[in-house]
Coordinates of C-alpha atoms and ligand atoms in Angstrom, one line a residue:
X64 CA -8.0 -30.4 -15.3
X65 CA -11.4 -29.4 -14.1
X66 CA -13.3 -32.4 -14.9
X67 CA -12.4 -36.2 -13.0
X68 CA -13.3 -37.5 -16.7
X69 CA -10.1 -35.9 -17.4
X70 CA -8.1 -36.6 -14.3
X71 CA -5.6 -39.3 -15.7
X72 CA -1.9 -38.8 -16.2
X73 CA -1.3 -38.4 -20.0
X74 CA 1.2 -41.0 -21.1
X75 CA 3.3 -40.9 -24.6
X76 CA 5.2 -43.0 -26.2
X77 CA 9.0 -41.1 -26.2
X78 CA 11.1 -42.3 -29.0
X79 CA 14.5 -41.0 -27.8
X80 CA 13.5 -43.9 -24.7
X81 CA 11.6 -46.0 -26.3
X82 CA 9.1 -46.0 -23.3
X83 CA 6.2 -44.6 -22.6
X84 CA 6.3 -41.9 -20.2
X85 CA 4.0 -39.4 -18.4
X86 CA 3.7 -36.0 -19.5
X87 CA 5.2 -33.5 -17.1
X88 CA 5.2 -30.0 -18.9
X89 CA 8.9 -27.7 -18.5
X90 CA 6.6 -24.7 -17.7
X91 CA 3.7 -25.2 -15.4
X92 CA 0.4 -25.3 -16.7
X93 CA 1.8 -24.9 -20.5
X94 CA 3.3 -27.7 -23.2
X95 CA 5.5 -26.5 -26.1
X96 CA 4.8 -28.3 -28.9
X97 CA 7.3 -28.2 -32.0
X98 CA 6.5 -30.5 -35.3
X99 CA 8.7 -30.8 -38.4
X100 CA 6.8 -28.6 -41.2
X101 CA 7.1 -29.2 -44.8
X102 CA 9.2 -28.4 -47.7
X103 CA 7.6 -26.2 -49.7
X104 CA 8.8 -27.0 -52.9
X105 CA 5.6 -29.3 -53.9
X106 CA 1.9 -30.2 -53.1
X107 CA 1.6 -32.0 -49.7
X108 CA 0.6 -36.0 -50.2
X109 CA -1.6 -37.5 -47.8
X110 CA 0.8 -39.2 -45.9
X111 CA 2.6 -35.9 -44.8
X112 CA -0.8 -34.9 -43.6
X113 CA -0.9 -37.6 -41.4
X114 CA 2.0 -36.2 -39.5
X115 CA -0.2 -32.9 -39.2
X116 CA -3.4 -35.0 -38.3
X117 CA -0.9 -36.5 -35.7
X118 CA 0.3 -33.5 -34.4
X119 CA -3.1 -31.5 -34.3
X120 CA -4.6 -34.7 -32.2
X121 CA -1.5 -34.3 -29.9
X122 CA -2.2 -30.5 -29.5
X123 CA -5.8 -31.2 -28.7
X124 CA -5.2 -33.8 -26.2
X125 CA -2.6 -31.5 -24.3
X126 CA -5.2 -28.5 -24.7
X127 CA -7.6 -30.8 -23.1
X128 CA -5.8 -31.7 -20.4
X129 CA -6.0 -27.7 -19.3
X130 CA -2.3 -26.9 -20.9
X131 CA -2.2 -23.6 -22.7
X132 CA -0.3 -24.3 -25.9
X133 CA 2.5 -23.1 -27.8
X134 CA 2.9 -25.4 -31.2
X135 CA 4.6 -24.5 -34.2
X136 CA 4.7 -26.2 -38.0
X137 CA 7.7 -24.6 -38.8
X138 CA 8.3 -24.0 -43.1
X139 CA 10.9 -25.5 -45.1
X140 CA 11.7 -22.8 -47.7
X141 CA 15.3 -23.4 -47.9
X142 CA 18.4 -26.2 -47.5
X143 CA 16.2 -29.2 -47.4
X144 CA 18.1 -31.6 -50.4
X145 CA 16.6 -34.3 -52.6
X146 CA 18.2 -36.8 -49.6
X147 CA 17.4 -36.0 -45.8
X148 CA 21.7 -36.9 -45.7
X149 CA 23.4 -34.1 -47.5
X150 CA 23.1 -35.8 -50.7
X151 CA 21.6 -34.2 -54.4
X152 CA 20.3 -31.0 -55.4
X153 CA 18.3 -28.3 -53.5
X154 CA 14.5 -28.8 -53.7
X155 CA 13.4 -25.6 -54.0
X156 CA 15.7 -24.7 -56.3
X157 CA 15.0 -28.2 -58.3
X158 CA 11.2 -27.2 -58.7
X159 CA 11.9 -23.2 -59.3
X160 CA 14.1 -24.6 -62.2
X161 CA 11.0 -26.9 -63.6
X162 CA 8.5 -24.7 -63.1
X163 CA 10.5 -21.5 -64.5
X164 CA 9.5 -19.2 -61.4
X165 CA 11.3 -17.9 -58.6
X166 CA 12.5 -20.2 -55.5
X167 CA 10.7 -18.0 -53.8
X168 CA 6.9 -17.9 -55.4
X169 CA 7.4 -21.7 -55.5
X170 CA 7.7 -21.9 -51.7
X171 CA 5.0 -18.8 -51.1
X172 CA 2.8 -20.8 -53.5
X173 CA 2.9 -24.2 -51.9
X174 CA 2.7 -22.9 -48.1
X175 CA -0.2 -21.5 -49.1
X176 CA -1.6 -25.1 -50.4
X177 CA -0.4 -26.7 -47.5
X178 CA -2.3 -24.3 -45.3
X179 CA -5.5 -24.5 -47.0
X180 CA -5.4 -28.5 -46.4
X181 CA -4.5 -27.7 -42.5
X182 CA -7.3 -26.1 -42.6
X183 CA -9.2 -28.7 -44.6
X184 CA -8.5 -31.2 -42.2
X185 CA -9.7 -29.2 -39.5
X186 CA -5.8 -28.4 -38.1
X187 CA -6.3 -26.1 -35.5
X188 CA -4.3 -22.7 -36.2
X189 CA -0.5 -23.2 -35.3
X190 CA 2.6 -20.8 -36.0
X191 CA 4.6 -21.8 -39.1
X192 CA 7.1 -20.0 -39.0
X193 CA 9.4 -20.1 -42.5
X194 CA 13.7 -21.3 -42.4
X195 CA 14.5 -18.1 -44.4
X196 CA 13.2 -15.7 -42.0
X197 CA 15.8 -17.3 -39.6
X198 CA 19.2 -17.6 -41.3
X199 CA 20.6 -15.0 -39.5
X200 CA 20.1 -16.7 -36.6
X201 CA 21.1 -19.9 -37.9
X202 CA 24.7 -18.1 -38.9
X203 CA 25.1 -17.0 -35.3
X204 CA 23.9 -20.8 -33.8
X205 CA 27.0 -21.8 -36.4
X206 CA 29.1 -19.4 -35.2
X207 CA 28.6 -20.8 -31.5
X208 CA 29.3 -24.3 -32.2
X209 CA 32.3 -24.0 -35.3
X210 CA 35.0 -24.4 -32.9
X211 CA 34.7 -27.0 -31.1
X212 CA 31.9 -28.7 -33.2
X213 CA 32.4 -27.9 -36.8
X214 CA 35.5 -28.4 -39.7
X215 CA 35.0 -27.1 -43.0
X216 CA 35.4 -28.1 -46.3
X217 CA 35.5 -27.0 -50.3
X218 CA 31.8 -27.9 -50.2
X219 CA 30.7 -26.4 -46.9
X220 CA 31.0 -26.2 -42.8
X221 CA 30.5 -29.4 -41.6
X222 CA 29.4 -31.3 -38.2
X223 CA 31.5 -33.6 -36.4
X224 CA 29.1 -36.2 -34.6
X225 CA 32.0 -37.5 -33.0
X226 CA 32.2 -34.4 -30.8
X227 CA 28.9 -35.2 -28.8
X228 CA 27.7 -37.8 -26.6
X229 CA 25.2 -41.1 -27.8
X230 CA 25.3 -39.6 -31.4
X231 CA 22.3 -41.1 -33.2
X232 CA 20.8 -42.5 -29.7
X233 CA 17.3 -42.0 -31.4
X234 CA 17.7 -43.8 -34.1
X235 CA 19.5 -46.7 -32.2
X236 CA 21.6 -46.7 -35.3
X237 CA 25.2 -46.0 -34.3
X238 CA 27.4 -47.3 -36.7
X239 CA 29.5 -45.0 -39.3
X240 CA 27.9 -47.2 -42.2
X241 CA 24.5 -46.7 -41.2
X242 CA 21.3 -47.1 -43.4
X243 CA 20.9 -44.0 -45.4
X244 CA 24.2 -42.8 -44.7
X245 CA 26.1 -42.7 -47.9
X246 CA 29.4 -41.2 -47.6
X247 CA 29.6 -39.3 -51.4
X248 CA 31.3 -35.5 -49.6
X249 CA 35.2 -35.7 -49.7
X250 CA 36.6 -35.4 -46.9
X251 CA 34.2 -35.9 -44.0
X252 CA 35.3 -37.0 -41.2
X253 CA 32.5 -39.7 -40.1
X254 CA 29.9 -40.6 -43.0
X255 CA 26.9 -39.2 -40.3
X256 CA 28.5 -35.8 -40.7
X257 CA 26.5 -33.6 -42.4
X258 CA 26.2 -29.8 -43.3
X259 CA 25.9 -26.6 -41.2
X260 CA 26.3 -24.1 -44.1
X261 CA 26.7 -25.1 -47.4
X262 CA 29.0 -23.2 -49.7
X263 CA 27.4 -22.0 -53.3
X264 CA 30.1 -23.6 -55.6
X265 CA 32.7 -21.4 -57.1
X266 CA 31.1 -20.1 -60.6
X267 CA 27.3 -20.7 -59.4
X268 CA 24.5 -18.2 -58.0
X269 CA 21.7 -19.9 -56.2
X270 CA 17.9 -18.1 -55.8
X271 CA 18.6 -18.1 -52.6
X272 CA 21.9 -17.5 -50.6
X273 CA 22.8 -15.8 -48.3
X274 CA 26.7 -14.0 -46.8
X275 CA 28.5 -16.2 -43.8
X276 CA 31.4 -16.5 -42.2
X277 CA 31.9 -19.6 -44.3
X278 CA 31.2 -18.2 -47.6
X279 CA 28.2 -16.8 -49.3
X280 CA 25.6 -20.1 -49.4
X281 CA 22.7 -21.7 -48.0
X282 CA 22.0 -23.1 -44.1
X283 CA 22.0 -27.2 -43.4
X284 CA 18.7 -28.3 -43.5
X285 CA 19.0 -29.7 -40.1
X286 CA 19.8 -26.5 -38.7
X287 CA 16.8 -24.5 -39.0
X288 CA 14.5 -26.2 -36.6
X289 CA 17.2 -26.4 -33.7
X290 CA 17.0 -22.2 -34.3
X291 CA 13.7 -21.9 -34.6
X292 CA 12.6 -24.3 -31.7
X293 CA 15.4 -22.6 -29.5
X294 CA 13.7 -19.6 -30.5
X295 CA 10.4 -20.0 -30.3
X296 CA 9.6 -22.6 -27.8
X297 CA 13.3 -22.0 -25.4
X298 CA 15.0 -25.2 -24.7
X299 CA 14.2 -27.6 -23.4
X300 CA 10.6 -27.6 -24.5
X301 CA 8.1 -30.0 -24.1
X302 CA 7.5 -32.6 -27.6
X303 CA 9.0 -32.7 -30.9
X304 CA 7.5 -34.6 -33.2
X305 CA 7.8 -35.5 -36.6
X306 CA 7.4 -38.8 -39.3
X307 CA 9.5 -41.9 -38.2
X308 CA 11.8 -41.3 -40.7
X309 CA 12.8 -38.6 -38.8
X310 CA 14.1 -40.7 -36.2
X311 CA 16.9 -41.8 -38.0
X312 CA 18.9 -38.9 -39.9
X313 CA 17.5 -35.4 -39.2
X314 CA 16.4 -35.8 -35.3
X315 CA 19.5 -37.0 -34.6
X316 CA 21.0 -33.9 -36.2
X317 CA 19.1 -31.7 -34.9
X318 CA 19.9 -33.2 -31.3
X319 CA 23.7 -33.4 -31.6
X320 CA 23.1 -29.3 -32.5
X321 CA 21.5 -28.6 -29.9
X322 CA 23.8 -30.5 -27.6
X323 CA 26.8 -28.9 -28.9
X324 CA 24.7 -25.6 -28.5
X325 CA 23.7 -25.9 -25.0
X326 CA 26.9 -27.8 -24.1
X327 CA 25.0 -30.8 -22.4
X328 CA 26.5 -34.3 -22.5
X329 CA 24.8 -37.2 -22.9
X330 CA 21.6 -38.2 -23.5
X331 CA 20.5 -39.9 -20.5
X332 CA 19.0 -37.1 -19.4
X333 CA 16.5 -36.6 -22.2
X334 CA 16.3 -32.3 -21.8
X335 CA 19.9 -32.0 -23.2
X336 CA 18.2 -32.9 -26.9
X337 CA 16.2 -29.7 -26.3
X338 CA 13.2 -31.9 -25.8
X339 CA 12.2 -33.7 -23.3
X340 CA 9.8 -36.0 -25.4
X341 CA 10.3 -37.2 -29.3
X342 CA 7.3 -38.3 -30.4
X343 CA 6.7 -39.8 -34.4
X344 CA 4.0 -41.0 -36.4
X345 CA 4.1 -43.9 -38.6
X346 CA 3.7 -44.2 -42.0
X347 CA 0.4 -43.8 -44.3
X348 CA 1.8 -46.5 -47.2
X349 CA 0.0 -47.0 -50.7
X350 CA 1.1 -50.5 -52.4
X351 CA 1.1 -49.0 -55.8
X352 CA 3.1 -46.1 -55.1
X353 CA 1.2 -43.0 -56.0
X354 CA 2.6 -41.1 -52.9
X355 CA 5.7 -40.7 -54.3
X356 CA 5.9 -36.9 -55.5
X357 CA 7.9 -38.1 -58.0
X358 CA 5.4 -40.5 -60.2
X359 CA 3.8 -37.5 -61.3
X360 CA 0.2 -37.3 -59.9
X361 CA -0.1 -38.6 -56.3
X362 CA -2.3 -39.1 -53.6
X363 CA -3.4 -35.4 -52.2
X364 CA -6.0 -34.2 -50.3
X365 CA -7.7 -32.3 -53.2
X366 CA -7.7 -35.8 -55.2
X367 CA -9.8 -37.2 -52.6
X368 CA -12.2 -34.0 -52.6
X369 CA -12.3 -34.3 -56.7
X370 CA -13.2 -37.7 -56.1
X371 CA -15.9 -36.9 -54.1
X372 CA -14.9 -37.4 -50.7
X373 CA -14.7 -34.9 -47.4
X374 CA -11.4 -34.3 -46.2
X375 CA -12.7 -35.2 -42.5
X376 CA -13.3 -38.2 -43.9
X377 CA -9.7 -38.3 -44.0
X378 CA -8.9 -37.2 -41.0
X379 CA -11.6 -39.7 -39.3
X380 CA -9.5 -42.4 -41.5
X381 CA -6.1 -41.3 -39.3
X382 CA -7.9 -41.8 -36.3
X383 CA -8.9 -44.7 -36.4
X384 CA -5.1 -46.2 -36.7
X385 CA -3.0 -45.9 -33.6
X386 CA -0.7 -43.5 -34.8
X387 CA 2.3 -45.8 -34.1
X388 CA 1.2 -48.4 -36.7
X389 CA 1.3 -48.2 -40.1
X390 CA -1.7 -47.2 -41.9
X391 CA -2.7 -48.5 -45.4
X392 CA -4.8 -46.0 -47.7
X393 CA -7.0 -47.5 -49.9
X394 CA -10.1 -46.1 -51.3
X395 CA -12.4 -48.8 -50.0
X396 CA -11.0 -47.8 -46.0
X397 CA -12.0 -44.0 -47.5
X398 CA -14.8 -45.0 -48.4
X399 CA -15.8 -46.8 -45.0
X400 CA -14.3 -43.8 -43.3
X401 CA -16.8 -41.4 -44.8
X402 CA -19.8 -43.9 -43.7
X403 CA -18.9 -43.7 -40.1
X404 CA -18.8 -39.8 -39.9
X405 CA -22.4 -39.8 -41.8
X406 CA -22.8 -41.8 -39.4
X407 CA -22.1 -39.8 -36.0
X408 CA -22.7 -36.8 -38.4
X409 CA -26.7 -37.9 -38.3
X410 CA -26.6 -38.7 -35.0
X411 CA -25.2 -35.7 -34.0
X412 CA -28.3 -34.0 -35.8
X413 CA -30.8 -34.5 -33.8
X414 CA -28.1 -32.9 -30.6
X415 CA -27.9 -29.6 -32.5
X416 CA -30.8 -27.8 -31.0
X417 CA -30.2 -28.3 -27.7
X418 CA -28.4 -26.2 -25.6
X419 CA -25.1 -27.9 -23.6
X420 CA -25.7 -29.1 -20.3
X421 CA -23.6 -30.5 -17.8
X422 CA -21.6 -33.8 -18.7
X423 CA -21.8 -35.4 -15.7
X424 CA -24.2 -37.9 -16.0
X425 CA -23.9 -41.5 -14.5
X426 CA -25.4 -42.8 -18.5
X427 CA -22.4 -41.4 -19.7
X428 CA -19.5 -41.9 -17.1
X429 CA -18.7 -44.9 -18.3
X430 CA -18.3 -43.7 -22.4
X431 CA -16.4 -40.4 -20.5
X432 CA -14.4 -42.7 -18.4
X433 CA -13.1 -44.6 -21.5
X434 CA -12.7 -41.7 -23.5
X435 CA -10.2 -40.6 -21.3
X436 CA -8.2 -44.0 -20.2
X437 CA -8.2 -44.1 -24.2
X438 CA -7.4 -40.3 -24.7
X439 CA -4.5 -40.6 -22.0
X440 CA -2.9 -44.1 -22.8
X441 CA -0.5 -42.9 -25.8
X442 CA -3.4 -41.0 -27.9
X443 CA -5.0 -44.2 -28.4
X444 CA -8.1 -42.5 -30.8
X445 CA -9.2 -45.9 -32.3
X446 CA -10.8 -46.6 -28.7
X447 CA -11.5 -43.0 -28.2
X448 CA -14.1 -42.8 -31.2
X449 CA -15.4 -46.1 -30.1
X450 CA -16.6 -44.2 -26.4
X451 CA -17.9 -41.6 -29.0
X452 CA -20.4 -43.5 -30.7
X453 CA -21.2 -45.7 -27.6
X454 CA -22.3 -42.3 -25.8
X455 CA -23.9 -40.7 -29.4
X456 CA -26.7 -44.5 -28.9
X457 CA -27.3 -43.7 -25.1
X458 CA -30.9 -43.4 -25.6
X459 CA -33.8 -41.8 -23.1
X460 CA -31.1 -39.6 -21.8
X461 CA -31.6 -35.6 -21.6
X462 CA -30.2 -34.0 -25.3
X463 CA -28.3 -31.2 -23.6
X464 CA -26.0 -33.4 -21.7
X465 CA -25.5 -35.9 -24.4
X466 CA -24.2 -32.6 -26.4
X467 CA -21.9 -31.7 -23.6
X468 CA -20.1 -35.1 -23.7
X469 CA -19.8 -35.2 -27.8
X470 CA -19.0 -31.3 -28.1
X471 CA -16.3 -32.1 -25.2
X472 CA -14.9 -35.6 -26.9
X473 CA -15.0 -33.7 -30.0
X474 CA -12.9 -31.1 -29.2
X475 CA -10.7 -33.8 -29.1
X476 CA -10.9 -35.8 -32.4
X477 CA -11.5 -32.5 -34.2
X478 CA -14.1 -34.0 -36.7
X479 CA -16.3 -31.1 -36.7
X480 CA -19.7 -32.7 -35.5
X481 CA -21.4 -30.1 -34.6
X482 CA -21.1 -27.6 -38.0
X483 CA -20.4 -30.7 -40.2
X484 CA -24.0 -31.0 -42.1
X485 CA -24.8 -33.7 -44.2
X486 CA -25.0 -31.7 -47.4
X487 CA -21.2 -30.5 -46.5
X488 CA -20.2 -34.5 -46.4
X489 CA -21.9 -34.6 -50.1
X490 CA -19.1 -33.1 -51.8
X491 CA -19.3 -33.0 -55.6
X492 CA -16.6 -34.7 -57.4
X493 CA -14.6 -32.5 -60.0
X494 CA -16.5 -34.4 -62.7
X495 CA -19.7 -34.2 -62.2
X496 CA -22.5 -33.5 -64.6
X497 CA -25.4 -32.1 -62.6
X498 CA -25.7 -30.0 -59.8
X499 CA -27.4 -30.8 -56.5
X500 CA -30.8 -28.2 -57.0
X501 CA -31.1 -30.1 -60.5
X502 CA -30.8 -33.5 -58.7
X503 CA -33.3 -32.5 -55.5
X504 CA -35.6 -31.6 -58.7
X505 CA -35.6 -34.6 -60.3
X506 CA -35.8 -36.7 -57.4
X507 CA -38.9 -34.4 -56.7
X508 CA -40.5 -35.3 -59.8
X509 CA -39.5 -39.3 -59.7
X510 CA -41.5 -38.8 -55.8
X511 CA -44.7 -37.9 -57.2
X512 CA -44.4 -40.1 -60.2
X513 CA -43.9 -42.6 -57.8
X514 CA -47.0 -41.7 -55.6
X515 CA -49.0 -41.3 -59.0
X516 CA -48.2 -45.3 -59.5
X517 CA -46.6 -43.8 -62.9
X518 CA -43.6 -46.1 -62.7
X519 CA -42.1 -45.8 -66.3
X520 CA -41.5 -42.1 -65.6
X521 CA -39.9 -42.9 -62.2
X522 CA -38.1 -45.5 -64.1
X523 CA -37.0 -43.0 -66.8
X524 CA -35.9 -40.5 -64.0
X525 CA -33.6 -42.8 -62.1
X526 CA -32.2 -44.0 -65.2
X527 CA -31.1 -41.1 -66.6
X528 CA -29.5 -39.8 -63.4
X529 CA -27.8 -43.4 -63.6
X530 CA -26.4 -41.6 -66.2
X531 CA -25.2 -38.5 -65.4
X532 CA -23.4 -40.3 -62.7
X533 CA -25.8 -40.1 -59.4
X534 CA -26.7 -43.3 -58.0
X535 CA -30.2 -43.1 -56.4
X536 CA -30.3 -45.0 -52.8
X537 CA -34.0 -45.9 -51.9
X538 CA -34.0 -47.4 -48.7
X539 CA -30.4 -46.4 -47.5
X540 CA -30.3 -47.6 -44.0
X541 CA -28.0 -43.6 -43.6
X542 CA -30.9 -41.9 -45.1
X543 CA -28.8 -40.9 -47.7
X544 CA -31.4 -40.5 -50.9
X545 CA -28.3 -40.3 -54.0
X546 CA -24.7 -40.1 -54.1
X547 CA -22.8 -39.0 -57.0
Ligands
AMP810 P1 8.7 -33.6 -45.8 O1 8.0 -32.4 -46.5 O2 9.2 -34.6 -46.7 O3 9.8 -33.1 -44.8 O4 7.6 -34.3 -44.9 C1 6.7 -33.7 -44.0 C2 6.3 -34.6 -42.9 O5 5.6 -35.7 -43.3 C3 7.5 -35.2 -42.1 O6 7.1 -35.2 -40.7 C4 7.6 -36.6 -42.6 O7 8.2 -37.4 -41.6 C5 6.1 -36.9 -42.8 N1 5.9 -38.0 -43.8 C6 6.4 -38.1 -45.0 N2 5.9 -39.2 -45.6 C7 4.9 -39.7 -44.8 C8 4.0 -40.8 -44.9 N3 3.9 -41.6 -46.0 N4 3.1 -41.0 -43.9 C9 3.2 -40.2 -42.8 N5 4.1 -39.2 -42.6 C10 4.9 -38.9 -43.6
ZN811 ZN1 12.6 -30.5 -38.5

């Protein structure tokens, strides 16, 4: 922490609490970061992005606050079923059966999706490392925690949450009969038990299986990111986060692993869960239900840039939600999403040229100091891009310094002001008709009609883009001349 912009203790918001509490990292000067990936068995909808938008914004705050970071998206390729408890088929193995490929081009294929929209949304490179390239490791956790943890069954080996202390403390959701806990595998011995290693049934080959003490089958889907974040981050490490429907089934799994693992009792002491923060993002919700992956086409990032929209826009619409609070998508809040980053976008413009100077400026304390109160209290962004645009309208003030303070904020919010142009945030929808030199053209020729009083012809001109789909703006207060 260089800067006294930047001198404030960073408070979050620790589920496993229910408190807010100031960050103190394990590992001096460093904060270890792990955030529940995806399954790979399907496109990403824009509400899982959220979680990524959440977790990138986290990053960058920590990053910000001088901490060299270690965060990981880990992969789902393997175990995850079509209910977080225990319950259905597979997913991967669901959607290599649909799609008549292998379990394994279907995950390769959609990790590959899912990193193009990280990137998209401006997701600052993470490690994502996969569940398959870990069940070797996962076998041996198993192995560690069978005796006194574990019973097995026909179906599988099995975890007894009666063996740790405040089982399900996170989601404050105790009882045997718990939501989402339906009891359907014979023989468990509480209904919140749930699998370690699950057994390929007698007469069955699965894509992917794998050779354990327990029989030839596939790891628990809760099991992977205990290994990997044990692995990859050592416990306990700083904040796991995930969606807040994590908070009820697979956190609390993963925790009780991890205490059985470590052998650490209860929870009062929030480093025996491995973690000393839990951190979730709310929901993105869409009344008419076109997230669900199941309705056939839903709501994904490339649907918004086919419609014609910049996935910044996007990420600019996360931000400006706490990311506590629900947030409702709607096309309209899209659209007013994409106005404000034309917005700051423009104004950022006329910064470009100018080399950075110092920040410190008594103009912009004020915007700097609110940034970071904002910045610090929780991740509170909604306030955060308000100090943005009050510094972007400081006017008579040197341009150099006024791109220090942005660039700086920026690296923060991650919108991509300064490379962002304004032809970038004129993205073509998928059906257009015309391209943008033919559309500068005829905009050229309706200009000199125009100056020639020759109004029919300008007429004519506007008109027929009318009807190849580009609406022309004289006027726009943005400066925006057409948008398809
Ligand atoms: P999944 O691939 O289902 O494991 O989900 C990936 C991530 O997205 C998890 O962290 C989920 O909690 C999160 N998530 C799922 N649906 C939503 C949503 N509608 N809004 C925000 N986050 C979500
Ligand atoms: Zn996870």
């Amino acid at each position: 922490m260089t800067d006294a912009a930047n001198d404030k203790p960073l408070r979050l918001f620790n589920s496993l609490n229910r408190q807010l509490e100031e960050f103190v990292p394990v590992h001096p000067g460093e904060a270890r970061v792990y955030s529940c990936g995806p399954t790979v068995y399907n496109y990403q909808h824009i509400g899982n992005m959220r979680a990524y938008v959440f977790a990138d914004t986290l990053g960058r705050v920590l990053q910000w606050k001088g901490y060299k970071l270690t965060h990981i998206i880990n992969i789902t390729d393997v175990g995850h079923l079509t209910s977080d408890a225990d319950e259905g088929e597979d997913k991967m193995e669901k959607m290599a059966a649909r799609e008549n490929k292998s379990a394994w081009d279907i995950a390769k294929f959609y990790q590959e999706d899912f990193e193009r929209d990280l990137a998209r949304l401006n997701v600052q490179p993470k490690q994502h490392p996969r569940a398959t390239e870990y069940v070797e490791a996962m076998i041996a956790w198993g192995e560690r925690i069978a005796d006194k943890h574990c019973y097995e069954l026909d179906s599988g080996l099995y975890f007894d949450v009666s063996t740790v202390d405040d089982y399900g403390r996170l989601a404050r959701a105790v009882t045997d009969d718990g939501e989402g806990r339906i009891d359907t595998v014979e023989g468990k011995r509480n209904a919140a038990d749930f699998a370690i290693w699950r057994k390929t049934p007698a007469g069955e080959t699965r894509q992917m299986e794998w050779n354990s003490p327990w029989g030839r089958g596939a790891p628990g889907w809760h099991l992977e990111c205990s290994v990997m974040g044990e692995a990859l981050l050592g416990f306990p490490f700083d904040i796991h986060t995930g969606g807040i429907d994590h908070r009820e089934i697979h956190h609390p799994n993963e925790i009780a692993q991890n205490q059985a693992y470590c052998c650490t009792n209860g929870l009062d002491d929030a480093r025996n869960s491995g973690a000393r923060i839990w951190m979730h993002n709310n929901f993105l919700v869409e009344r008419s239900g076109k997230m669900s992956k199941s309705a056939g086409e839903f709501l994904r990032l490339q649907l918004l840039v086919d419609k014609g929209y910049h996935p910044l826009a996007y990420r600019l619409m996360c931000l400006q939600a706490h990311y506590r609070s629900e947030l409702e998508f709607s096309w309209e809040g899209l659209q007013a999403a994409l106005t404000r980053l034309k917005r700051m976008v423009m104004a950022v413009e006329r910064l470009k040229d100018e080399a950075a100077g110092n920040p410190s400026h008594p103009k912009l304390a004020p915007m700097r100091e609110k940034f970071a109160s904002a910045i610090s209290d929780d991740l509170n962004t909604a306030v955060a891009l308000v100090a943005l645009e009050e510094a972007l309208a400081v006017k008579k003030i040197d341009g150099g310094v006024k791109r220090a303070v942005i660039e700086d904020m920026d690296a923060v919010l991650g919108l991509r002001l300064f490379t962002l142009s304004r032809t970038d945030l004129r993205i073509r929808p998928a059906d257009a008709q015309i391209t943008e030199a033919e559309i500068e053209a005829e905009l050229l020729r309706r200009k000199e009609a125009r100056a020639a009083k020759d109004f029919a012809t300008s007429d004519a001109i506007r008109n027929s883009l009318a009807d190849k789909g580009v609406e022309v703006m004289d006027g726009d207060p943005l400066g925006w001349e057409w948008r398809l």
